[in-house]
mmCIF file of C-alpha atoms in Angstrom:
data_model
loop_
_atom_site.group_PDB
_atom_site.id
_atom_site.type_symbol
_atom_site.label_atom_id
_atom_site.label_comp_id
_atom_site.label_asym_id
_atom_site.label_seq_id
_atom_site.Cartn_x
_atom_site.Cartn_y
_atom_site.Cartn_z
ATOM 1 C CA MET A 109 92.632 66.968 269.836
ATOM 2 C CA GLU A 110 92.052 65.256 266.597
ATOM 3 C CA LEU A 111 91.751 67.419 263.662
ATOM 4 C CA PRO A 112 88.465 67.557 261.551
ATOM 5 C CA PRO A 113 88.637 65.799 258.336
ATOM 6 C CA LEU A 114 88.856 68.927 256.152
ATOM 7 C CA MET A 115 92.205 69.822 257.934
ATOM 8 C CA ARG A 116 93.661 66.280 257.555
ATOM 9 C CA ILE A 117 93.725 66.247 253.853
ATOM 10 C CA PRO A 118 96.589 67.860 252.006
ATOM 11 C CA ALA A 119 96.500 71.592 251.500
ATOM 12 C CA GLU A 120 96.526 71.410 247.648
ATOM 13 C CA VAL A 121 93.373 69.021 247.917
ATOM 14 C CA ARG A 122 91.625 71.324 250.492
ATOM 15 C CA LEU A 123 92.273 74.332 248.152
ATOM 16 C CA MET A 124 90.631 72.626 245.246
ATOM 17 C CA ILE A 125 87.527 72.061 247.641
ATOM 18 C CA LEU A 126 87.570 75.723 248.606
ATOM 19 C CA GLU A 127 87.835 76.868 245.011
ATOM 20 C CA TYR A 128 84.523 74.964 244.341
ATOM 21 C CA LEU A 129 82.913 76.629 247.378
ATOM 22 C CA PHE A 130 84.141 80.085 246.092
ATOM 23 C CA ASP A 131 83.062 79.864 242.378
ATOM 24 C CA ASP A 132 83.472 83.265 240.656
ATOM 25 C CA GLY A 133 81.980 81.970 237.537
ATOM 26 C CA GLY A 134 84.966 83.095 235.571
ATOM 27 C CA HIS A 135 84.706 86.680 236.727
ATOM 28 C CA LYS A 136 88.157 87.861 237.671
ATOM 29 C CA GLN A 137 86.594 91.395 238.146
ATOM 30 C CA LEU A 138 83.855 91.814 241.042
ATOM 31 C CA GLN A 139 81.530 94.763 240.812
ATOM 32 C CA ILE A 140 80.921 96.663 244.262
ATOM 33 C CA ARG A 141 78.059 99.014 244.073
ATOM 34 C CA ASN A 142 75.918 101.045 246.471
ATOM 35 C CA ALA A 143 72.354 99.307 247.475
ATOM 36 C CA GLY A 144 69.550 101.361 245.987
ATOM 37 C CA ALA A 145 67.312 103.778 247.954
ATOM 38 C CA GLY A 146 65.251 101.723 250.265
ATOM 39 C CA LYS A 147 67.008 98.534 249.501
ATOM 40 C CA LEU A 148 69.254 97.898 252.648
ATOM 41 C CA PRO A 149 69.332 94.238 253.579
ATOM 42 C CA ARG A 150 67.141 93.561 256.609
ATOM 43 C CA THR A 151 69.436 91.213 258.172
ATOM 44 C CA GLU A 152 72.954 90.108 258.062
ATOM 45 C CA ASN A 153 75.367 87.666 259.821
ATOM 46 C CA ARG A 154 78.137 90.541 259.679
ATOM 47 C CA ARG A 155 76.879 93.988 259.808
ATOM 48 C CA ARG A 156 78.392 96.160 256.974
ATOM 49 C CA LYS A 157 79.268 99.818 257.447
ATOM 50 C CA ARG A 158 76.606 101.990 256.224
ATOM 51 C CA PHE A 159 77.073 105.556 254.793
ATOM 52 C CA TYR A 160 74.952 108.259 253.106
ATOM 53 C CA THR A 161 75.031 109.030 249.483
ATOM 54 C CA LEU A 162 73.047 111.145 247.052
ATOM 55 C CA GLU A 163 70.883 109.797 244.233
ATOM 56 C CA ARG A 164 72.048 110.246 240.661
ATOM 57 C CA THR A 165 69.016 112.030 239.787
ATOM 58 C CA PHE A 166 67.489 115.597 239.533
ATOM 59 C CA GLN A 167 66.064 115.255 242.864
ATOM 60 C CA ARG A 168 69.601 114.643 244.633
ATOM 61 C CA ARG A 169 68.016 112.892 247.650
ATOM 62 C CA CYS A 170 70.342 111.849 250.341
ATOM 63 C CA TYR A 171 69.843 108.240 251.548
ATOM 64 C CA GLU A 172 71.598 105.618 253.779
ATOM 65 C CA THR A 173 72.812 102.684 252.044
ATOM 66 C CA THR A 174 75.743 100.111 252.235
ATOM 67 C CA TYR A 175 77.873 98.253 249.666
ATOM 68 C CA ARG A 176 76.749 95.246 247.798
ATOM 69 C CA LEU A 177 78.296 92.634 245.237
ATOM 70 C CA GLU A 178 76.557 93.437 241.901
ATOM 71 C CA THR A 179 78.422 90.730 239.895
ATOM 72 C CA GLU A 180 76.001 87.994 238.673
ATOM 73 C CA GLY A 181 76.866 84.352 238.295
ATOM 74 C CA VAL A 182 79.128 84.095 241.450
ATOM 75 C CA ASN A 183 78.649 81.812 244.373
ATOM 76 C CA PHE A 184 80.786 82.514 247.402
ATOM 77 C CA CYS A 185 80.100 80.321 250.540
ATOM 78 C CA ALA A 186 81.306 82.967 253.076
ATOM 79 C CA SER A 187 80.235 81.193 255.991
ATOM 80 C CA VAL A 188 83.132 78.759 255.437
ATOM 81 C CA MET A 189 85.567 81.512 256.175
ATOM 82 C CA ARG A 190 84.404 81.265 259.927
ATOM 83 C CA VAL A 191 85.567 77.562 260.301
ATOM 84 C CA ASN A 192 89.085 78.232 261.666
ATOM 85 C CA LYS A 193 92.082 80.745 261.200
ATOM 86 C CA THR A 194 93.615 78.440 258.505
ATOM 87 C CA ILE A 195 90.535 78.249 256.431
ATOM 88 C CA TYR A 196 90.044 81.920 256.842
ATOM 89 C CA GLU A 197 93.459 82.578 255.471
ATOM 90 C CA GLU A 198 93.269 80.298 252.501
ATOM 91 C CA THR A 199 89.699 81.703 251.627
ATOM 92 C CA THR A 200 90.567 85.296 251.998
ATOM 93 C CA TYR A 201 93.185 84.822 249.269
ATOM 94 C CA LEU A 202 90.839 83.203 247.058
ATOM 95 C CA LEU A 203 88.267 85.977 247.379
ATOM 96 C CA TYR A 204 90.520 89.107 247.704
ATOM 97 C CA GLY A 205 93.868 88.036 246.237
ATOM 98 C CA ARG A 206 92.547 86.757 242.878
ATOM 99 C CA HIS A 207 90.184 89.475 241.904
ATOM 100 C CA THR A 208 89.975 93.090 240.759
ATOM 101 C CA PHE A 209 87.394 95.018 242.730
ATOM 102 C CA ASP A 210 85.359 97.463 240.386
ATOM 103 C CA PHE A 211 83.537 100.205 242.299
ATOM 104 C CA GLY A 212 82.555 102.356 239.243
ATOM 105 C CA ASP A 213 81.152 105.480 240.036
ATOM 106 C CA ALA A 214 80.179 104.389 243.544
ATOM 107 C CA ILE A 215 83.394 105.695 244.967
ATOM 108 C CA GLU A 216 81.947 106.450 248.313
ATOM 109 C CA ALA A 217 81.644 102.566 248.875
ATOM 110 C CA VAL A 218 85.555 102.201 248.835
ATOM 111 C CA GLU A 219 86.185 103.245 252.476
ATOM 112 C CA PRO A 220 83.539 101.208 253.870
ATOM 113 C CA PHE A 221 84.135 98.258 252.099
ATOM 114 C CA LEU A 222 87.972 98.105 252.783
ATOM 115 C CA SER A 223 87.363 99.276 256.391
ATOM 116 C CA ASP A 224 85.241 96.191 257.125
ATOM 117 C CA LEU A 225 88.015 93.839 256.187
ATOM 118 C CA THR A 226 90.835 92.894 258.568
ATOM 119 C CA PRO A 227 94.361 94.568 257.667
ATOM 120 C CA GLN A 228 95.439 91.062 256.215
ATOM 121 C CA SER A 229 92.588 90.869 254.001
ATOM 122 C CA ARG A 230 92.817 94.548 252.814
ATOM 123 C CA GLY A 231 96.520 93.819 252.032
ATOM 124 C CA LEU A 232 95.580 91.170 249.618
ATOM 125 C CA ILE A 233 93.638 93.542 247.297
ATOM 126 C CA ARG A 234 96.130 94.660 244.756
ATOM 127 C CA GLU A 235 93.851 96.105 241.894
ATOM 128 C CA ILE A 236 90.823 98.188 241.882
ATOM 129 C CA SER A 237 88.751 99.975 239.333
ATOM 130 C CA LEU A 238 87.353 103.575 239.704
ATOM 131 C CA TYR A 239 85.073 105.831 237.646
ATOM 132 C CA LYS A 240 85.967 109.574 237.740
ATOM 133 C CA ARG A 241 83.033 111.854 236.897
ATOM 134 C CA GLY A 242 83.368 115.034 234.904
ATOM 135 C CA PRO A 243 84.412 118.299 236.964
ATOM 136 C CA VAL A 244 81.709 120.491 235.752
ATOM 137 C CA PRO A 245 77.807 120.245 235.432
ATOM 138 C CA PRO A 246 75.869 118.178 234.387
ATOM 139 C CA TYR A 247 78.402 115.497 235.192
ATOM 140 C CA ASP A 248 77.560 115.283 238.825
ATOM 141 C CA ASN A 249 80.810 116.563 240.537
ATOM 142 C CA ASP A 250 82.266 114.061 242.866
ATOM 143 C CA ARG A 251 84.937 116.277 244.329
ATOM 144 C CA GLY A 252 84.412 115.629 248.004
ATOM 145 C CA GLU A 253 83.920 111.757 247.613
ATOM 146 C CA TRP A 254 87.043 111.663 245.435
ATOM 147 C CA GLN A 255 89.037 113.464 247.894
ATOM 148 C CA SER A 256 87.954 111.042 250.781
ATOM 149 C CA VAL A 257 88.723 107.878 248.814
ATOM 150 C CA CYS A 258 92.262 109.136 247.800
ATOM 151 C CA ARG A 259 93.113 110.123 251.269
ATOM 152 C CA PHE A 260 91.843 106.789 252.796
ATOM 153 C CA LEU A 261 93.830 104.813 250.125
ATOM 154 C CA GLU A 262 96.865 106.912 250.878
ATOM 155 C CA ASN A 263 96.833 105.663 254.556
ATOM 156 C CA ASN A 264 95.158 102.257 254.225
ATOM 157 C CA GLY A 265 95.499 100.870 250.629
ATOM 158 C CA SER A 266 97.847 98.398 249.195
ATOM 159 C CA VAL A 267 96.751 98.951 245.731
ATOM 160 C CA ARG A 268 99.412 98.317 242.931
ATOM 161 C CA LYS A 269 97.254 98.662 240.053
ATOM 162 C CA LEU A 270 94.709 101.153 239.223
ATOM 163 C CA ARG A 271 92.215 101.161 236.477
ATOM 164 C CA LEU A 272 90.651 104.463 236.038
ATOM 165 C CA VAL A 273 87.530 105.221 233.681
ATOM 166 C CA VAL A 274 87.492 109.073 233.184
ATOM 167 C CA GLN A 275 84.295 110.854 232.029
ATOM 168 C CA GLY A 276 84.513 113.165 229.280
ATOM 169 C CA GLY A 277 82.467 115.324 226.982
ATOM 170 C CA ARG A 278 82.698 115.880 223.206
ATOM 171 C CA PRO A 279 80.767 118.982 222.129
ATOM 172 C CA ILE A 280 78.561 118.432 219.047
ATOM 173 C CA THR A 281 79.897 121.290 217.089
ATOM 174 C CA THR A 282 83.319 122.833 216.959
ATOM 175 C CA TRP A 283 84.208 125.518 219.530
ATOM 176 C CA GLU A 284 86.508 128.481 220.018
ATOM 177 C CA GLY A 285 89.525 127.712 221.999
ATOM 178 C CA PRO A 286 91.958 124.822 222.674
ATOM 179 C CA LYS A 287 90.999 121.538 221.200
ATOM 180 C CA GLU A 288 93.210 119.292 223.149
ATOM 181 C CA PHE A 289 96.001 119.438 225.835
ATOM 182 C CA THR A 290 99.530 118.139 226.000
ATOM 183 C CA ALA A 291 101.059 116.766 229.187
ATOM 184 C CA ALA A 292 102.960 120.141 229.483
ATOM 185 C CA ASP A 293 99.693 122.191 228.969
ATOM 186 C CA LEU A 294 98.128 120.253 231.884
ATOM 187 C CA LYS A 295 101.124 120.565 234.102
ATOM 188 C CA LEU A 296 100.840 124.324 233.730
ATOM 189 C CA LEU A 297 97.071 124.224 234.540
ATOM 190 C CA PHE A 298 97.875 121.963 237.538
ATOM 191 C CA ASP A 299 100.724 124.379 238.708
ATOM 192 C CA LEU A 300 98.113 127.204 238.449
ATOM 193 C CA LYS A 301 95.839 125.053 240.699
ATOM 194 C CA HIS A 302 92.997 124.972 238.030
ATOM 195 C CA GLU A 303 90.115 123.242 239.724
ATOM 196 C CA SER A 304 89.621 120.941 236.792
ATOM 197 C CA LEU A 305 92.842 119.079 237.849
ATOM 198 C CA ASN A 306 92.393 119.045 241.650
ATOM 199 C CA TRP A 307 91.449 115.538 241.415
ATOM 200 C CA VAL A 308 94.804 114.392 239.973
ATOM 201 C CA GLY A 309 96.524 116.087 242.806
ATOM 202 C CA GLU A 310 94.388 113.982 245.086
ATOM 203 C CA LEU A 311 95.239 110.793 243.275
ATOM 204 C CA ALA A 312 98.916 111.392 243.466
ATOM 205 C CA ARG A 313 98.793 111.270 247.053
ATOM 206 C CA ILE A 314 98.266 107.382 246.668
ATOM 207 C CA ARG A 315 101.909 105.870 246.836
ATOM 208 C CA GLY A 316 102.702 102.400 245.862
ATOM 209 C CA ILE A 317 100.750 102.414 242.490
ATOM 210 C CA GLU A 318 102.864 100.484 240.012
ATOM 211 C CA GLU A 319 100.556 100.211 237.174
ATOM 212 C CA LEU A 320 97.920 102.689 235.919
ATOM 213 C CA GLU A 321 95.202 101.944 233.109
ATOM 214 C CA ILE A 322 93.290 104.960 231.918
ATOM 215 C CA LEU A 323 90.092 104.454 229.772
ATOM 216 C CA PRO A 324 87.908 107.284 228.250
ATOM 217 C CA ASP A 325 84.175 107.437 228.623
ATOM 218 C CA VAL A 326 83.379 110.287 226.267
ATOM 219 C CA GLN A 327 79.639 111.290 225.703
ATOM 220 C CA TYR A 328 78.360 114.160 223.561
ATOM 221 C CA CYS A 329 77.613 117.342 225.370
ATOM 222 C CA PRO A 330 76.444 121.020 224.306
ATOM 223 C CA PRO A 331 78.872 123.409 222.836
ATOM 224 C CA PRO A 332 81.083 125.085 225.606
ATOM 225 C CA SER A 333 79.525 128.204 226.892
ATOM 226 C CA SER A 334 81.992 129.013 229.603
ATOM 227 C CA THR A 335 85.845 129.015 230.127
ATOM 228 C CA ASN A 336 85.532 125.902 232.550
ATOM 229 C CA MET A 337 83.571 123.955 229.676
ATOM 230 C CA ILE A 338 86.082 124.868 227.109
ATOM 231 C CA ILE A 339 88.753 123.515 229.245
ATOM 232 C CA PHE A 340 86.616 120.386 230.045
ATOM 233 C CA ALA A 341 86.206 119.676 226.238
ATOM 234 C CA ALA A 342 89.879 119.985 225.624
ATOM 235 C CA LEU A 343 90.769 117.915 228.563
ATOM 236 C CA SER A 344 88.318 115.195 227.440
ATOM 237 C CA ALA A 345 90.053 114.956 224.075
ATOM 238 C CA SER A 346 93.348 114.566 225.941
ATOM 239 C CA ILE A 347 92.458 111.621 228.161
ATOM 240 C CA GLU A 348 94.197 108.818 226.023
ATOM 241 C CA ARG A 349 97.339 111.054 225.304
ATOM 242 C CA GLY A 350 98.048 114.149 227.306
ATOM 243 C CA LEU A 351 96.116 113.438 230.531
ATOM 244 C CA THR A 352 97.579 109.818 230.564
ATOM 245 C CA GLU A 353 101.166 111.117 230.181
ATOM 246 C CA PHE A 354 100.568 113.836 232.831
ATOM 247 C CA MET A 355 99.174 111.262 235.483
ATOM 248 C CA ARG A 356 101.820 108.782 234.843
ATOM 249 C CA THR A 357 104.274 111.533 235.500
ATOM 250 C CA GLN A 358 102.462 112.621 238.767
ATOM 251 C CA LEU A 359 102.560 109.113 239.966
ATOM 252 C CA CYS A 360 106.257 108.736 239.199
ATOM 253 C CA LEU A 361 105.543 106.000 236.651
ATOM 254 C CA PRO A 362 107.488 105.142 233.383
ATOM 255 C CA LEU A 363 105.880 106.655 230.201
#
């Protein structure tokens, strides 16, 4: 059987054509988010996994959603991927092997998104970005979702670089108690199984991470009025130093 014209041209030239059809607009980081409430796509050529999540509002309504690509200015001709096996392999690398996938605080979308991929495509994703919400009110605790995503990545991920944005709070006035934790302080809290560091233990289950980038997202908050809030304030002040060092130790990464 005679090969179609696209398959007869040199692979290097074909790759140039495919790069044109998979134009990321210069975005090496692709944002994956949840579709809003009531905004599920009506029709899809390939059905995406759906899941339930809570609104980030005071109402806290639960609604069915799915993941979506939120990055603007990209144009991916996904239908080309169905031409044949060779084209599929070449385009999956362009799509999954060349980009970081940023899930932000939509961490419940990680498992459905990765589960919808073939093992080969999933194995091409080497870098993801996640947002870790604060462990106390009013920071919308994500304990259950965080545990689920870490355990899924433990068994199904191939992530080598993790970019983690950690939410913190800076009290508007000074407070009584510790102002910042060292890595040794955090190790003690962790060994005592303090709930503020449970998420670090879940993260440490993910093996194979070779590079860790931690960024703070610190917002002003009321003065601490409880032990947990005092610990949260001190932990927030430690993100760039003590927490980063402690987490690198837990993941067996060089300091």
